[in-house]
Amino acid sequence: MKRRRRHALDLLPLLDVFMVVLFVFATIQEGQLDASAHSAAQLQAELQQLRAHQVDPGELARLQQAEAAATSAAEAARVELARADEAQRELQSALERLRATAEQAAATATTPGDEVLRRQEVLARLLDHFSVFEIEVDGELVGDDVVNHCCYRTEPLAGAWRSCGTVPAAGAELQDWLAEGGAGLVDALRRTRGGNAMTIVRQNERATWRVARKLEEQLRERFPEHKIYGEGVATHSLACPR
């Protein structure tokens, strides 16, 4: 059977989602910095009290080491927060440029070739900071049963689709399938850019009802650091290799 050509993924509607994800990571890093600074301050106060009471030198040395470690952790958190701030400024600038391009294209009702290239460049820079995974479940009727073919890709702009076998429809079997690696899917989802990851899950009408939703829920439990979005039933043909 001849497969229809797959439409290219338009990431323009996802730019706001990217910014939300960035702010979430920045907030987490700010919280880690506050916690490290608070811990260092507590250790310094305790150290001063112990010095005043002339406590055991061994205990004093242990506390001094803990204080040094807490201070080092706080400094590392400040460095990471500074990097997050820089990334946030770069992404904000990229977002503004891409929105301007989209508004211009809408006003003229056409998108010139050079504008398409500029848009691709902006999205490529955006994806330097975030890992975007796509997972699709393509159903096939085999006799009286439905086989849920699984595929994924790790580069939404030009990445190749890879097979991840078949997705079990039952919740318990699905959980076991992921525990065994999901035919390479689990390992692929671990390869993020600094933990900044977004995963999109979709299925077609032929797949088992809500199987993509079950997979989405299982992935949230297994990868709490990912931002996972379920697109439900796709309106276009899927690209899962058989």
Short mmCIF file of C-alpha atoms in Angstrom, two decimals:
data_model
loop_
_atom_site.label_atom_id
_atom_site.label_comp_id
_atom_site.label_asym_id
_atom_site.label_seq_id
_atom_site.Cartn_x
_atom_site.Cartn_y
_atom_site.Cartn_z
CA MET A 1 0.00 0.00 0.00
CA LYS A 2 1.42 3.39 -0.96
CA ARG A 3 1.86 5.69 2.04
CA ARG A 4 0.94 9.35 1.85
CA ARG A 5 3.75 11.85 2.24
CA ARG A 6 4.12 13.04 5.81
CA HIS A 7 3.68 16.75 6.44
CA ALA A 8 6.66 18.52 8.01
CA LEU A 9 6.33 19.29 11.70
CA ASP A 10 5.74 23.01 12.30
CA LEU A 11 7.37 23.95 15.60
CA LEU A 12 6.15 27.54 15.50
CA PRO A 13 3.10 26.85 17.77
CA LEU A 14 5.46 25.20 20.26
CA LEU A 15 7.68 28.23 20.85
CA ASP A 16 5.62 29.41 23.81
CA VAL A 17 5.92 25.91 25.25
CA PHE A 18 9.68 26.10 24.90
CA MET A 19 9.73 29.35 26.86
CA VAL A 20 7.56 27.88 29.62
CA VAL A 21 9.92 24.92 29.89
CA LEU A 22 12.90 27.26 30.10
CA PHE A 23 11.32 29.29 32.90
CA VAL A 24 10.57 26.07 34.79
CA PHE A 25 14.19 24.99 34.64
CA ALA A 26 15.37 28.46 35.67
CA THR A 27 13.00 28.42 38.67
CA ILE A 28 14.33 25.01 39.73
CA GLN A 29 17.91 26.27 39.53
CA GLU A 30 17.03 29.36 41.56
CA GLY A 31 15.53 27.11 44.21
CA GLN A 32 18.68 25.01 44.29
CA LEU A 33 20.78 28.15 44.71
CA ASP A 34 18.63 29.37 47.61
CA ALA A 35 18.84 25.97 49.30
CA SER A 36 22.64 25.85 48.91
CA ALA A 37 23.07 29.37 50.28
CA HIS A 38 20.79 28.61 53.24
CA SER A 39 22.72 25.42 54.01
CA ALA A 40 26.04 27.26 53.90
CA ALA A 41 24.72 29.98 56.24
CA GLN A 42 23.51 27.38 58.75
CA LEU A 43 26.87 25.63 58.74
CA GLN A 44 28.72 28.91 59.25
CA ALA A 45 26.54 29.77 62.26
CA GLU A 46 27.02 26.32 63.75
CA LEU A 47 30.77 26.52 63.17
CA GLN A 48 30.99 29.83 65.02
CA GLN A 49 29.08 28.39 67.97
CA LEU A 50 31.39 25.36 68.17
CA ARG A 51 34.47 27.55 68.03
CA ALA A 52 33.13 29.65 70.88
CA HIS A 53 32.57 26.55 73.02
CA GLN A 54 35.97 25.03 72.18
CA VAL A 55 34.58 21.67 71.02
CA ASP A 56 36.48 18.58 69.95
CA PRO A 57 38.96 19.46 67.13
CA GLY A 58 37.87 16.44 65.10
CA GLU A 59 34.24 17.53 65.11
CA LEU A 60 35.29 21.08 64.29
CA ALA A 61 37.33 19.83 61.31
CA ARG A 62 34.38 17.78 60.06
CA LEU A 63 32.11 20.81 60.19
CA GLN A 64 34.68 22.96 58.41
CA GLN A 65 34.78 20.41 55.58
CA ALA A 66 30.97 20.41 55.40
CA GLU A 67 30.96 24.21 55.30
CA ALA A 68 33.49 24.23 52.45
CA ALA A 69 31.41 21.69 50.51
CA ALA A 70 28.21 23.73 51.00
CA THR A 71 29.94 26.92 49.91
CA SER A 72 31.27 25.15 46.80
CA ALA A 73 27.78 23.82 45.99
CA ALA A 74 26.30 27.30 46.35
CA GLU A 75 28.93 28.74 43.99
CA ALA A 76 28.28 25.97 41.44
CA ALA A 77 24.56 26.74 41.64
CA ARG A 78 25.29 30.43 40.96
CA VAL A 79 27.29 29.49 37.86
CA GLU A 80 24.45 27.25 36.57
CA LEU A 81 21.92 30.00 37.23
CA ALA A 82 24.05 32.47 35.27
CA ARG A 83 24.14 30.00 32.36
CA ALA A 84 20.38 29.59 32.54
CA ASP A 85 19.92 33.36 32.47
CA GLU A 86 22.13 33.61 29.39
CA ALA A 87 20.23 30.81 27.65
CA GLN A 88 16.96 32.50 28.55
CA ARG A 89 18.07 35.76 26.95
CA GLU A 90 19.18 33.97 23.78
CA LEU A 91 15.91 32.07 23.49
CA GLN A 92 13.87 35.21 24.14
CA SER A 93 15.72 36.93 21.30
CA ALA A 94 15.15 33.90 19.05
CA LEU A 95 11.47 33.87 19.91
CA GLU A 96 11.07 37.55 19.04
CA ARG A 97 12.84 37.07 15.70
CA LEU A 98 10.72 34.09 14.77
CA ARG A 99 7.48 35.83 15.72
CA ALA A 100 8.48 38.80 13.56
CA THR A 101 9.15 36.44 10.67
CA ALA A 102 5.77 34.74 11.16
CA GLU A 103 3.93 38.08 11.27
CA GLN A 104 5.63 39.22 8.08
CA ALA A 105 4.77 35.97 6.33
CA ALA A 106 1.15 36.26 7.43
CA ALA A 107 0.93 39.84 6.18
CA THR A 108 2.18 38.96 2.70
CA ALA A 109 0.42 35.54 2.59
CA THR A 110 3.68 34.05 1.29
CA THR A 111 6.95 32.93 2.86
CA PRO A 112 9.99 33.63 0.63
CA GLY A 113 12.71 31.01 0.47
CA ASP A 114 15.22 33.09 2.45
CA GLU A 115 12.68 33.56 5.26
CA VAL A 116 12.19 29.80 5.43
CA LEU A 117 15.93 29.39 5.84
CA ARG A 118 16.00 32.01 8.58
CA ARG A 119 13.19 30.24 10.40
CA GLN A 120 15.06 26.94 10.19
CA GLU A 121 18.16 28.64 11.57
CA VAL A 122 16.27 30.07 14.54
CA LEU A 123 14.63 26.72 15.32
CA ALA A 124 18.00 24.99 15.06
CA ARG A 125 19.44 27.38 17.64
CA LEU A 126 16.46 26.78 19.86
CA LEU A 127 16.96 23.04 19.63
CA ASP A 128 20.58 23.45 20.72
CA HIS A 129 19.19 24.05 24.21
CA PHE A 130 16.32 21.54 24.23
CA SER A 131 15.90 17.90 23.28
CA VAL A 132 12.61 17.34 21.46
CA PHE A 133 11.44 13.75 21.07
CA GLU A 134 8.51 12.57 18.97
CA ILE A 135 6.84 9.22 19.58
CA GLU A 136 4.16 7.81 17.28
CA VAL A 137 1.98 4.72 17.58
CA ASP A 138 0.77 3.42 14.21
CA GLY A 139 -1.99 0.81 14.46
CA GLU A 140 -2.33 -2.08 12.03
CA LEU A 141 -5.19 -4.59 11.93
CA VAL A 142 -3.78 -8.13 11.78
CA GLY A 143 -6.62 -10.65 11.71
CA ASP A 144 -8.84 -9.77 14.64
CA ASP A 145 -6.05 -8.07 16.57
CA VAL A 146 -4.53 -4.58 16.45
CA VAL A 147 -0.75 -4.32 16.37
CA ASN A 148 0.54 -0.98 17.67
CA HIS A 149 3.75 -0.20 15.83
CA CYS A 150 6.02 2.24 17.71
CA CYS A 151 8.52 4.72 16.27
CA TYR A 152 10.39 7.77 17.50
CA ARG A 153 12.86 10.40 16.42
CA THR A 154 15.17 12.66 18.39
CA GLU A 155 15.69 15.46 15.85
CA PRO A 156 12.35 17.01 14.79
CA LEU A 157 13.78 19.12 11.97
CA ALA A 158 15.55 16.43 9.97
CA GLY A 159 15.95 13.33 12.10
CA ALA A 160 15.21 9.83 10.86
CA TRP A 161 12.39 7.80 12.40
CA ARG A 162 13.44 4.67 14.26
CA SER A 163 11.34 1.68 15.18
CA CYS A 164 10.71 0.84 18.83
CA GLY A 165 8.87 -2.40 18.14
CA THR A 166 5.23 -2.73 19.18
CA VAL A 167 3.52 -1.08 22.12
CA PRO A 168 1.42 -3.37 24.35
CA ALA A 169 -2.12 -2.10 24.85
CA ALA A 170 -2.55 -3.41 28.42
CA GLY A 171 -1.23 -1.17 31.20
CA ALA A 172 0.72 -3.85 33.08
CA GLU A 173 2.31 -5.19 29.89
CA LEU A 174 3.16 -1.66 28.81
CA GLN A 175 4.90 -1.05 32.13
CA ASP A 176 6.94 -4.25 31.73
CA TRP A 177 7.78 -3.29 28.14
CA LEU A 178 9.23 0.03 29.29
CA ALA A 179 11.05 -1.65 32.18
CA GLU A 180 12.79 -3.84 29.59
CA GLY A 181 13.84 -0.78 27.57
CA GLY A 182 10.93 -0.31 25.17
CA ALA A 183 12.98 -1.65 22.22
CA GLY A 184 15.50 1.18 22.58
CA LEU A 185 13.01 3.96 23.32
CA VAL A 186 13.91 4.37 27.00
CA ASP A 187 17.62 4.68 26.27
CA ALA A 188 16.97 7.26 23.55
CA LEU A 189 14.84 9.42 25.87
CA ARG A 190 17.66 9.54 28.41
CA ARG A 191 19.95 11.33 25.95
CA THR A 192 18.91 14.90 26.65
CA ARG A 193 20.72 18.20 26.35
CA GLY A 194 21.42 18.99 29.98
CA GLY A 195 18.09 17.56 31.10
CA ASN A 196 16.04 20.03 29.03
CA ALA A 197 13.63 17.74 27.23
CA MET A 198 10.17 17.79 25.68
CA THR A 199 8.44 14.63 24.43
CA ILE A 200 5.42 14.58 22.10
CA VAL A 201 3.26 11.44 21.89
CA ARG A 202 0.62 10.77 19.23
CA GLN A 203 -1.24 7.86 17.63
CA ASN A 204 -3.50 7.29 14.64
CA GLU A 205 -7.10 6.08 14.54
CA ARG A 206 -6.11 2.49 13.75
CA ALA A 207 -4.10 2.13 16.97
CA THR A 208 -5.72 0.80 20.15
CA TRP A 209 -7.95 3.39 21.76
CA ARG A 210 -5.98 5.63 24.18
CA VAL A 211 -2.82 3.55 23.92
CA ALA A 212 -0.82 6.75 23.36
CA ARG A 213 -2.35 8.22 26.54
CA LYS A 214 -1.28 5.14 28.53
CA LEU A 215 2.23 5.43 27.12
CA GLU A 216 2.27 9.13 27.95
CA GLU A 217 1.31 8.46 31.59
CA GLN A 218 3.95 5.74 31.97
CA LEU A 219 6.63 8.04 30.54
CA ARG A 220 5.69 10.81 32.98
CA GLU A 221 6.35 8.45 35.87
CA ARG A 222 9.61 7.19 34.39
CA PHE A 223 10.91 10.58 33.19
CA PRO A 224 9.63 13.27 35.62
CA GLU A 225 12.20 15.75 34.27
CA HIS A 226 10.66 15.61 30.77
CA LYS A 227 7.82 17.87 29.68
CA ILE A 228 5.51 15.37 28.00
CA TYR A 229 2.64 16.40 25.72
CA GLY A 230 0.01 14.11 24.26
CA GLU A 231 -1.37 15.13 20.86
CA GLY A 232 -4.02 12.41 20.87
CA VAL A 233 -5.06 11.12 17.45
CA ALA A 234 -2.97 12.54 14.60
CA THR A 235 -4.75 14.14 11.64
CA HIS A 236 -1.95 13.14 9.25
CA SER A 237 -0.41 9.82 8.30
CA LEU A 238 2.31 8.55 10.59
CA ALA A 239 5.85 7.64 9.63
CA CYS A 240 6.54 4.48 11.62
CA PRO A 241 8.82 2.10 9.71
CA ARG A 242 7.51 -1.48 9.47
#
